[in-house]
Amino acid sequence: MQYHRTKQIALVGLFAALAVVLSAVESALPPLPLPAVRLGLANVAVTAGAVLISPLGGVFVAVLKVLFVLLSRGVTAAWMSACGTALAVGMTLALLPLVRRDKMTYIGVSVASATAHTLGQLAAATLWLTAAVWSYAPLLILFSLLSGCVTGLVLNVCIPRLKAVC
Amino acid sequence: MADKRLFRLGDLIPAVGALVLAGILLTAMLSHGEGAYVLVQTPNGEWSWPLSEDTERVVVGQDGLSVTVEVLGGEVRVTRADCPDQVCVHTGAIDESGRAIACLPAGVVLTVVSDRQDAPDAVAR
């Protein structure tokens, strides 16, 4: 039991580090033609954490990811990230039972959580800036659909393999 | 135990949900997108005209140059201009809030706004 706890703590750290590295990799990619749009590769680490450690483990990975945003990109970005991530993690945890029952794959989970992330960020931006950001919403949601498919495909490929080692 | 399929029909539910949500937001946006007034800014003063009333008026700008502004069916266009380049005439009709037609030689700018307080300066600030 004690061993199990230690392993979980180590895995949370590992996946949080993975989230940070994936954010860094994403920043190094050529910028997308649209402003304020990111692929959200770090969400791969959060969802993988929720599946491979425990739902609570996924929440811890997400919290650490937001703390890293706070340190590296400042309060505004962290506030937006926190609102988006909170909704995205909630959506992920709500849909994971469907994956366990083979009703859905991680593509569905990622699309839903990416959309939730976008909506959370728009809500945050509404409070912080202006409601005018919603004019950008349809485009952002369509991009969430795309990025959710990409990250979901990554998870579909990686999680069965990672299950063997975690 | 989950098998290794890369895709399931259940994945379509969030995808369709996202599309529907984007569609709803888009239609909500477009229905509010049309402006209600055209703001006419010239060196000689500013006016705003409702887009709901069809009208055709001659606006006199600087250097004696004038443009003819037509409001028809909720859209505004410049039908005739004294200037040589005719850029404002070729801009065509606009009806969305925030869009503008400018005739620089005459110093006349037409901007579609959603209400009378919604002048470009108030937005840009």
Tab-separated table of N, CA and C in Angstrom, chain A residues 65-121:
chain	number	residue	atom	x	y	z
A	65	LYS	N	0.194	21.752	-13.910
A	65	LYS	CA	0.324	22.374	-15.230
A	65	LYS	C	-0.058	23.854	-15.153
A	66	VAL	N	-1.164	24.151	-14.465
A	66	VAL	CA	-1.609	25.544	-14.334
A	66	VAL	C	-0.584	26.356	-13.520
A	67	LEU	N	-0.027	25.749	-12.474
A	67	LEU	CA	1.006	26.448	-11.685
A	67	LEU	C	2.212	26.778	-12.558
A	68	PHE	N	2.548	25.859	-13.459
A	68	PHE	CA	3.672	26.148	-14.352
A	68	PHE	C	3.346	27.312	-15.289
A	69	VAL	N	2.106	27.357	-15.774
A	69	VAL	CA	1.698	28.489	-16.624
A	69	VAL	C	1.825	29.792	-15.831
A	70	LEU	N	1.412	29.744	-14.546
A	70	LEU	CA	1.499	30.936	-13.686
A	70	LEU	C	2.947	31.412	-13.583
A	71	LEU	N	3.875	30.466	-13.412
A	71	LEU	CA	5.285	30.848	-13.267
A	71	LEU	C	5.874	31.336	-14.577
A	72	SER	N	5.477	30.691	-15.700
A	72	SER	CA	6.170	30.983	-16.955
A	72	SER	C	5.486	32.056	-17.784
A	73	ARG	N	4.162	32.191	-17.686
A	73	ARG	CA	3.481	33.116	-18.591
A	73	ARG	C	2.653	34.187	-17.880
A	74	GLY	N	2.646	34.166	-16.549
A	74	GLY	CA	2.019	35.263	-15.832
A	74	GLY	C	0.590	35.007	-15.401
A	75	VAL	N	0.052	35.991	-14.672
A	75	VAL	CA	-1.229	35.807	-13.989
A	75	VAL	C	-2.380	35.680	-14.986
A	76	THR	N	-2.391	36.547	-16.026
A	76	THR	CA	-3.519	36.524	-16.964
A	76	THR	C	-3.623	35.174	-17.664
A	77	ALA	N	-2.487	34.710	-18.181
A	77	ALA	CA	-2.484	33.425	-18.884
A	77	ALA	C	-2.872	32.301	-17.936
A	78	ALA	N	-2.409	32.374	-16.682
A	78	ALA	CA	-2.711	31.318	-15.717
A	78	ALA	C	-4.197	31.308	-15.362
A	79	TRP	N	-4.772	32.494	-15.258
A	79	TRP	CA	-6.203	32.595	-14.949
A	79	TRP	C	-7.032	31.981	-16.068
A	80	MET	N	-6.666	32.309	-17.318
A	80	MET	CA	-7.358	31.721	-18.462
A	80	MET	C	-7.156	30.214	-18.479
A	81	SER	N	-5.912	29.809	-18.254
A	81	SER	CA	-5.579	28.389	-18.289
A	81	SER	C	-6.326	27.636	-17.195
A	82	ALA	N	-6.418	28.248	-16.003
A	82	ALA	CA	-7.079	27.585	-14.878
A	82	ALA	C	-8.555	27.364	-15.175
A	83	CYS	N	-9.225	28.398	-15.708
A	83	CYS	CA	-10.656	28.259	-16.001
A	83	CYS	C	-10.892	27.201	-17.069
A	84	GLY	N	-10.060	27.238	-18.118
A	84	GLY	CA	-10.205	26.242	-19.186
A	84	GLY	C	-9.902	24.846	-18.690
A	85	THR	N	-8.786	24.723	-17.948
A	85	THR	CA	-8.355	23.399	-17.502
A	85	THR	C	-9.371	22.783	-16.542
A	86	ALA	N	-9.943	23.602	-15.656
A	86	ALA	CA	-10.905	23.072	-14.692
A	86	ALA	C	-12.076	22.421	-15.423
A	87	LEU	N	-12.628	23.121	-16.425
A	87	LEU	CA	-13.750	22.549	-17.175
A	87	LEU	C	-13.312	21.317	-17.964
A	88	ALA	N	-12.107	21.402	-18.546
A	88	ALA	CA	-11.632	20.298	-19.381
A	88	ALA	C	-11.432	19.038	-18.547
A	89	VAL	N	-10.849	19.197	-17.360
A	89	VAL	CA	-10.619	18.029	-16.501
A	89	VAL	C	-11.949	17.456	-16.035
A	90	GLY	N	-12.893	18.334	-15.687
A	90	GLY	CA	-14.213	17.861	-15.288
A	90	GLY	C	-14.856	17.038	-16.395
A	91	MET	N	-14.766	17.546	-17.638
A	91	MET	CA	-15.336	16.842	-18.781
A	91	MET	C	-14.641	15.504	-18.992
A	92	THR	N	-13.313	15.498	-18.865
A	92	THR	CA	-12.552	14.266	-19.053
A	92	THR	C	-12.982	13.214	-18.039
A	93	LEU	N	-13.042	13.620	-16.764
A	93	LEU	CA	-13.396	12.657	-15.718
A	93	LEU	C	-14.818	12.142	-15.902
A	94	ALA	N	-15.703	13.025	-16.432
A	94	ALA	CA	-17.088	12.602	-16.627
A	94	ALA	C	-17.195	11.566	-17.744
A	95	LEU	N	-16.332	11.670	-18.745
A	95	LEU	CA	-16.462	10.784	-19.910
A	95	LEU	C	-15.610	9.520	-19.823
A	96	LEU	N	-14.626	9.495	-18.918
A	96	LEU	CA	-13.746	8.317	-18.867
A	96	LEU	C	-14.492	7.001	-18.608
A	97	PRO	N	-15.552	6.999	-17.780
A	97	PRO	CA	-16.286	5.732	-17.616
A	97	PRO	C	-16.813	5.176	-18.937
A	98	LEU	N	-17.180	6.083	-19.879
A	98	LEU	CA	-17.661	5.625	-21.186
A	98	LEU	C	-16.557	4.916	-21.953
A	99	VAL	N	-15.318	5.399	-21.768
A	99	VAL	CA	-14.201	4.745	-22.445
A	99	VAL	C	-13.988	3.353	-21.854
A	100	ARG	N	-14.091	3.279	-20.518
A	100	ARG	CA	-13.902	1.964	-19.869
A	100	ARG	C	-14.953	0.971	-20.342
A	101	ARG	N	-16.174	1.486	-20.633
A	101	ARG	CA	-17.233	0.577	-21.082
A	101	ARG	C	-17.253	0.443	-22.602
A	102	ASP	N	-16.168	0.902	-23.261
A	102	ASP	CA	-16.023	0.729	-24.714
A	102	ASP	C	-17.106	1.426	-25.521
A	103	LYS	N	-17.686	2.503	-24.984
A	103	LYS	CA	-18.684	3.255	-25.747
A	103	LYS	C	-18.008	4.357	-26.575
A	104	MET	N	-16.774	4.686	-26.231
A	104	MET	CA	-16.117	5.861	-26.792
A	104	MET	C	-14.612	5.607	-26.721
A	105	THR	N	-13.851	6.368	-27.508
A	105	THR	CA	-12.397	6.291	-27.326
A	105	THR	C	-11.917	7.642	-26.813
A	106	TYR	N	-10.602	7.776	-26.685
A	106	TYR	CA	-10.068	9.034	-26.157
A	106	TYR	C	-10.261	10.195	-27.131
A	107	ILE	N	-10.605	9.878	-28.380
A	107	ILE	CA	-10.897	10.973	-29.321
A	107	ILE	C	-12.117	11.750	-28.850
A	108	GLY	N	-13.187	10.997	-28.492
A	108	GLY	CA	-14.381	11.662	-27.991
A	108	GLY	C	-14.100	12.449	-26.725
A	109	VAL	N	-13.334	11.835	-25.814
A	109	VAL	CA	-12.990	12.507	-24.555
A	109	VAL	C	-12.219	13.788	-24.838
A	110	SER	N	-11.247	13.712	-25.753
A	110	SER	CA	-10.397	14.877	-26.035
A	110	SER	C	-11.170	15.997	-26.723
A	111	VAL	N	-12.053	15.617	-27.654
A	111	VAL	CA	-12.849	16.643	-28.338
A	111	VAL	C	-13.725	17.373	-27.319
A	112	ALA	N	-14.386	16.598	-26.452
A	112	ALA	CA	-15.269	17.215	-25.445
A	112	ALA	C	-14.462	18.085	-24.491
A	113	SER	N	-13.298	17.598	-24.050
A	113	SER	CA	-12.552	18.379	-23.067
A	113	SER	C	-11.877	19.583	-23.717
A	114	ALA	N	-11.467	19.454	-24.993
A	114	ALA	CA	-10.893	20.619	-25.682
A	114	ALA	C	-11.949	21.708	-25.865
A	115	THR	N	-13.189	21.287	-26.199
A	115	THR	CA	-14.279	22.259	-26.338
A	115	THR	C	-14.578	22.910	-24.992
A	116	ALA	N	-14.609	22.083	-23.923
A	116	ALA	CA	-14.842	22.620	-22.583
A	116	ALA	C	-13.732	23.605	-22.203
A	117	HIS	N	-12.492	23.271	-22.589
A	117	HIS	CA	-11.354	24.153	-22.312
A	117	HIS	C	-11.551	25.515	-22.980
A	118	THR	N	-11.956	25.458	-24.264
A	118	THR	CA	-12.202	26.693	-25.002
A	118	THR	C	-13.295	27.526	-24.350
A	119	LEU	N	-14.396	26.866	-23.967
A	119	LEU	CA	-15.506	27.596	-23.359
A	119	LEU	C	-15.073	28.211	-22.025
A	120	GLY	N	-14.290	27.453	-21.253
A	120	GLY	CA	-13.804	27.969	-19.973
A	120	GLY	C	-12.929	29.190	-20.166
A	121	GLN	N	-12.066	29.127	-21.187
A	121	GLN	CA	-11.184	30.270	-21.458
A	121	GLN	C	-11.973	31.481	-21.926
